Amino acid sequence: MKLLVMNGVNLNLTGKREKGVYGTATLEEINAQITAFCKANGDQVDFFQSNIEGELVNKLHEAFLNRAYDGIVLNAGAFTHYSYALRDAIAAIDIPVAEAHMSNVHAREEFRHTSVLSEVCKGVVCGFGAGSYLAAIVGLKH
Ligand code: DQA
């Protein structure tokens, strides 16, 4: 399977911000774990991170138009809670998208309990730290 793991706003600071919530592993270290996991399962994986909503939308379009991936894992960060632009982009493409969050968003502030993306995603994983990305990949493979 060819997979794309996308991270949105503020996730470039993973391992450096709110360590009690998101842990101490950097995004680069998490991506290395994901790469090793995918390699062991015979899958290929690419990564994309942006703090800019439109760049994430463009990447989803590009993945769709180039028929580049069989599945996408998306941790949109705070965009999850209000980005109708990302929601429409996910709805526009026929590649299955798995929503992932490192923290358990349902055990946190009220505003994090709402995702405007979940309805158009294939599935949702949250609360397992870096393991959320791996679980989302397992879900997409099934
Ligand atoms: C997050 C949860 C979001 O609510 C938050 O805005 C993030 C990270 C997570 O991975 O737990 O930036 O998506």
CSV table of N, CA, C and O in Angstrom, one decimal, residues 5-34 47-51 74-78 100-103 108 128-133:
chain,number,residue,atom,x,y,z
A,5,VAL,N,1.0,10.2,5.3
A,5,VAL,CA,0.7,10.7,6.6
A,5,VAL,C,0.8,12.2,6.7
A,5,VAL,O,1.9,12.8,6.4
A,6,MET,N,-0.3,12.9,6.9
A,6,MET,CA,-0.3,14.3,6.9
A,6,MET,C,-0.5,14.9,8.3
A,6,MET,O,-1.3,14.4,9.1
A,7,ASN,N,0.2,15.9,8.6
A,7,ASN,CA,0.1,16.6,9.9
A,7,ASN,C,-0.2,18.1,9.7
A,7,ASN,O,0.5,18.7,8.8
A,8,GLY,N,-1.1,18.6,10.5
A,8,GLY,CA,-1.5,20.0,10.3
A,8,GLY,C,-0.9,20.9,11.3
A,8,GLY,O,0.2,20.7,11.8
A,9,VAL,N,-1.6,21.9,11.6
A,9,VAL,CA,-1.1,23.1,12.3
A,9,VAL,C,-0.5,22.7,13.7
A,9,VAL,O,-1.1,22.0,14.5
A,10,ASN,N,0.6,23.3,14.0
A,10,ASN,CA,1.4,23.2,15.3
A,10,ASN,C,2.0,21.8,15.5
A,10,ASN,O,2.8,21.6,16.4
A,11,LEU,N,1.8,20.9,14.6
A,11,LEU,CA,2.3,19.5,14.8
A,11,LEU,C,3.8,19.4,14.5
A,11,LEU,O,4.5,18.4,14.9
A,12,ASN,N,4.3,20.4,13.8
A,12,ASN,CA,5.8,20.5,13.6
A,12,ASN,C,6.5,20.6,15.0
A,12,ASN,O,7.7,20.3,15.1
A,13,LEU,N,5.8,21.1,16.0
A,13,LEU,CA,6.4,21.3,17.3
A,13,LEU,C,6.2,20.1,18.3
A,13,LEU,O,6.5,20.2,19.5
A,14,THR,N,5.7,19.0,17.7
A,14,THR,CA,5.5,17.8,18.6
A,14,THR,C,6.8,17.4,19.2
A,14,THR,O,7.9,17.4,18.5
A,15,GLY,N,6.8,17.1,20.5
A,15,GLY,CA,8.0,16.8,21.2
A,15,GLY,C,8.6,18.0,21.9
A,15,GLY,O,9.5,17.8,22.7
A,16,LYS,N,8.2,19.1,21.4
A,16,LYS,CA,8.7,20.4,22.0
A,16,LYS,C,7.6,21.2,22.7
A,16,LYS,O,7.9,22.0,23.6
A,17,ARG,N,6.4,21.0,22.4
A,17,ARG,CA,5.3,21.7,23.0
A,17,ARG,C,4.4,20.8,23.9
A,17,ARG,O,4.3,19.6,23.6
A,18,GLU,N,3.8,21.3,24.9
A,18,GLU,CA,2.9,20.6,25.7
A,18,GLU,C,3.3,19.1,25.9
A,18,GLU,O,2.5,18.2,25.5
A,19,LYS,N,4.5,18.9,26.4
A,19,LYS,CA,5.0,17.5,26.4
A,19,LYS,C,4.2,16.5,27.3
A,19,LYS,O,4.1,15.4,27.0
A,20,GLY,N,3.5,17.1,28.3
A,20,GLY,CA,2.6,16.3,29.1
A,20,GLY,C,1.4,15.8,28.3
A,20,GLY,O,0.8,14.7,28.7
A,21,VAL,N,1.1,16.4,27.2
A,21,VAL,CA,-0.1,16.0,26.4
A,21,VAL,C,0.4,15.2,25.2
A,21,VAL,O,-0.2,14.1,24.9
A,22,TYR,N,1.4,15.7,24.5
A,22,TYR,CA,1.8,15.1,23.3
A,22,TYR,C,3.1,14.2,23.3
A,22,TYR,O,3.5,13.7,22.3
A,23,GLY,N,3.7,14.2,24.5
A,23,GLY,CA,4.9,13.4,24.7
A,23,GLY,C,6.2,14.1,24.2
A,23,GLY,O,6.2,15.3,23.9
A,24,THR,N,7.3,13.4,24.3
A,24,THR,CA,8.6,14.0,24.0
A,24,THR,C,9.2,13.6,22.7
A,24,THR,O,10.2,14.2,22.3
A,25,ALA,N,8.6,12.7,22.0
A,25,ALA,CA,9.1,12.3,20.7
A,25,ALA,C,8.8,13.4,19.7
A,25,ALA,O,7.7,14.0,19.6
A,26,THR,N,9.8,13.8,18.9
A,26,THR,CA,9.6,14.9,17.9
A,26,THR,C,8.8,14.3,16.7
A,26,THR,O,8.7,13.0,16.5
A,27,LEU,N,8.3,15.1,15.8
A,27,LEU,CA,7.6,14.6,14.7
A,27,LEU,C,8.5,13.8,13.8
A,27,LEU,O,8.1,12.8,13.2
A,28,GLU,N,9.8,14.2,13.7
A,28,GLU,CA,10.7,13.4,12.9
A,28,GLU,C,10.9,12.0,13.5
A,28,GLU,O,11.0,11.1,12.7
A,29,GLU,N,11.0,12.0,14.8
A,29,GLU,CA,11.1,10.6,15.5
A,29,GLU,C,9.9,9.8,15.3
A,29,GLU,O,10.0,8.6,15.0
A,30,ILE,N,8.7,10.4,15.4
A,30,ILE,CA,7.5,9.7,15.1
A,30,ILE,C,7.4,9.2,13.7
A,30,ILE,O,7.1,8.0,13.4
A,31,ASN,N,7.8,10.1,12.8
A,31,ASN,CA,7.8,9.7,11.3
A,31,ASN,C,8.7,8.5,11.1
A,31,ASN,O,8.4,7.6,10.3
A,32,ALA,N,9.9,8.5,11.8
A,32,ALA,CA,10.8,7.4,11.6
A,32,ALA,C,10.2,6.1,12.1
A,32,ALA,O,10.3,5.0,11.5
A,33,GLN,N,9.4,6.2,13.2
A,33,GLN,CA,8.7,5.0,13.8
A,33,GLN,C,7.7,4.5,12.7
A,33,GLN,O,7.6,3.3,12.5
A,34,ILE,N,7.0,5.4,12.1
A,34,ILE,CA,6.0,5.1,11.1
A,34,ILE,C,6.6,4.4,9.9
A,34,ILE,O,6.1,3.4,9.4
A,47,PHE,N,5.4,11.7,3.9
A,47,PHE,CA,4.9,12.6,5.0
A,47,PHE,C,4.8,14.0,4.5
A,47,PHE,O,5.5,14.4,3.6
A,48,PHE,N,3.8,14.7,5.1
A,48,PHE,CA,3.6,16.1,4.7
A,48,PHE,C,3.1,16.8,6.0
A,48,PHE,O,2.2,16.3,6.7
A,49,GLN,N,3.7,17.9,6.3
A,49,GLN,CA,3.2,18.8,7.4
A,49,GLN,C,3.1,20.2,7.0
A,49,GLN,O,4.0,20.7,6.2
A,50,SER,N,2.1,20.9,7.4
A,50,SER,CA,1.9,22.3,7.1
A,50,SER,C,1.1,22.9,8.2
A,50,SER,O,0.2,22.3,8.7
A,51,ASN,N,1.4,24.2,8.5
A,51,ASN,CA,0.6,25.0,9.4
A,51,ASN,C,-0.4,25.8,8.6
A,51,ASN,O,-1.2,26.5,9.2
A,74,LEU,N,-4.6,11.5,8.5
A,74,LEU,CA,-4.6,13.0,8.7
A,74,LEU,C,-4.7,13.3,10.2
A,74,LEU,O,-5.8,13.0,10.7
A,75,ASN,N,-3.7,14.0,10.7
A,75,ASN,CA,-3.9,14.7,12.0
A,75,ASN,C,-3.9,16.1,11.7
A,75,ASN,O,-2.8,16.7,11.5
A,76,ALA,N,-5.0,16.7,11.6
A,76,ALA,CA,-5.2,18.1,11.2
A,76,ALA,C,-4.9,19.1,12.3
A,76,ALA,O,-5.0,20.3,12.1
A,77,GLY,N,-4.6,18.6,13.5
A,77,GLY,CA,-4.4,19.5,14.7
A,77,GLY,C,-5.7,20.3,14.9
A,77,GLY,O,-6.8,19.7,14.7
A,78,ALA,N,-5.6,21.5,15.3
A,78,ALA,CA,-6.8,22.3,15.6
A,78,ALA,C,-7.7,22.6,14.4
A,78,ALA,O,-8.9,22.8,14.6
A,100,ALA,N,-6.6,11.0,12.7
A,100,ALA,CA,-5.8,10.6,13.9
A,100,ALA,C,-5.5,11.7,14.8
A,100,ALA,O,-5.2,12.9,14.3
A,101,HIS,N,-5.4,11.5,16.1
A,101,HIS,CA,-5.0,12.4,17.1
A,101,HIS,C,-4.2,11.7,18.1
A,101,HIS,O,-4.6,10.6,18.6
A,102,MET,N,-3.1,12.3,18.5
A,102,MET,CA,-2.3,11.7,19.6
A,102,MET,C,-2.9,11.7,20.9
A,102,MET,O,-2.9,10.7,21.7
A,103,SER,N,-3.6,12.8,21.3
A,103,SER,CA,-4.3,12.9,22.6
A,103,SER,C,-5.7,12.4,22.4
A,103,SER,O,-6.3,12.3,21.3
A,108,ARG,N,-10.6,16.0,26.8
A,108,ARG,CA,-10.0,17.3,26.9
A,108,ARG,C,-11.1,18.4,26.8
A,108,ARG,O,-12.2,18.1,27.1
A,128,PHE,N,-3.7,7.5,21.6
A,128,PHE,CA,-2.6,6.5,21.7
A,128,PHE,C,-1.2,7.1,21.4
A,128,PHE,O,-0.3,6.3,21.1
A,129,GLY,N,-1.1,8.4,21.5
A,129,GLY,CA,0.2,9.0,21.2
A,129,GLY,C,0.6,8.7,19.7
A,129,GLY,O,-0.3,8.7,18.8
A,130,ALA,N,1.9,8.4,19.5
A,130,ALA,CA,2.3,8.1,18.2
A,130,ALA,C,1.6,6.8,17.7
A,130,ALA,O,1.5,6.6,16.5
A,131,GLY,N,1.2,6.0,18.6
A,131,GLY,CA,0.5,4.8,18.2
A,131,GLY,C,-0.8,5.0,17.5
A,131,GLY,O,-1.3,4.2,16.8
A,132,SER,N,-1.4,6.2,17.6
A,132,SER,CA,-2.6,6.6,16.9
A,132,SER,C,-2.4,6.5,15.4
A,132,SER,O,-3.2,6.1,14.6
A,133,TYR,N,-1.2,7.0,15.0
A,133,TYR,CA,-0.8,6.9,13.5
A,133,TYR,C,-0.8,5.5,13.0
A,133,TYR,O,-1.2,5.1,12.0
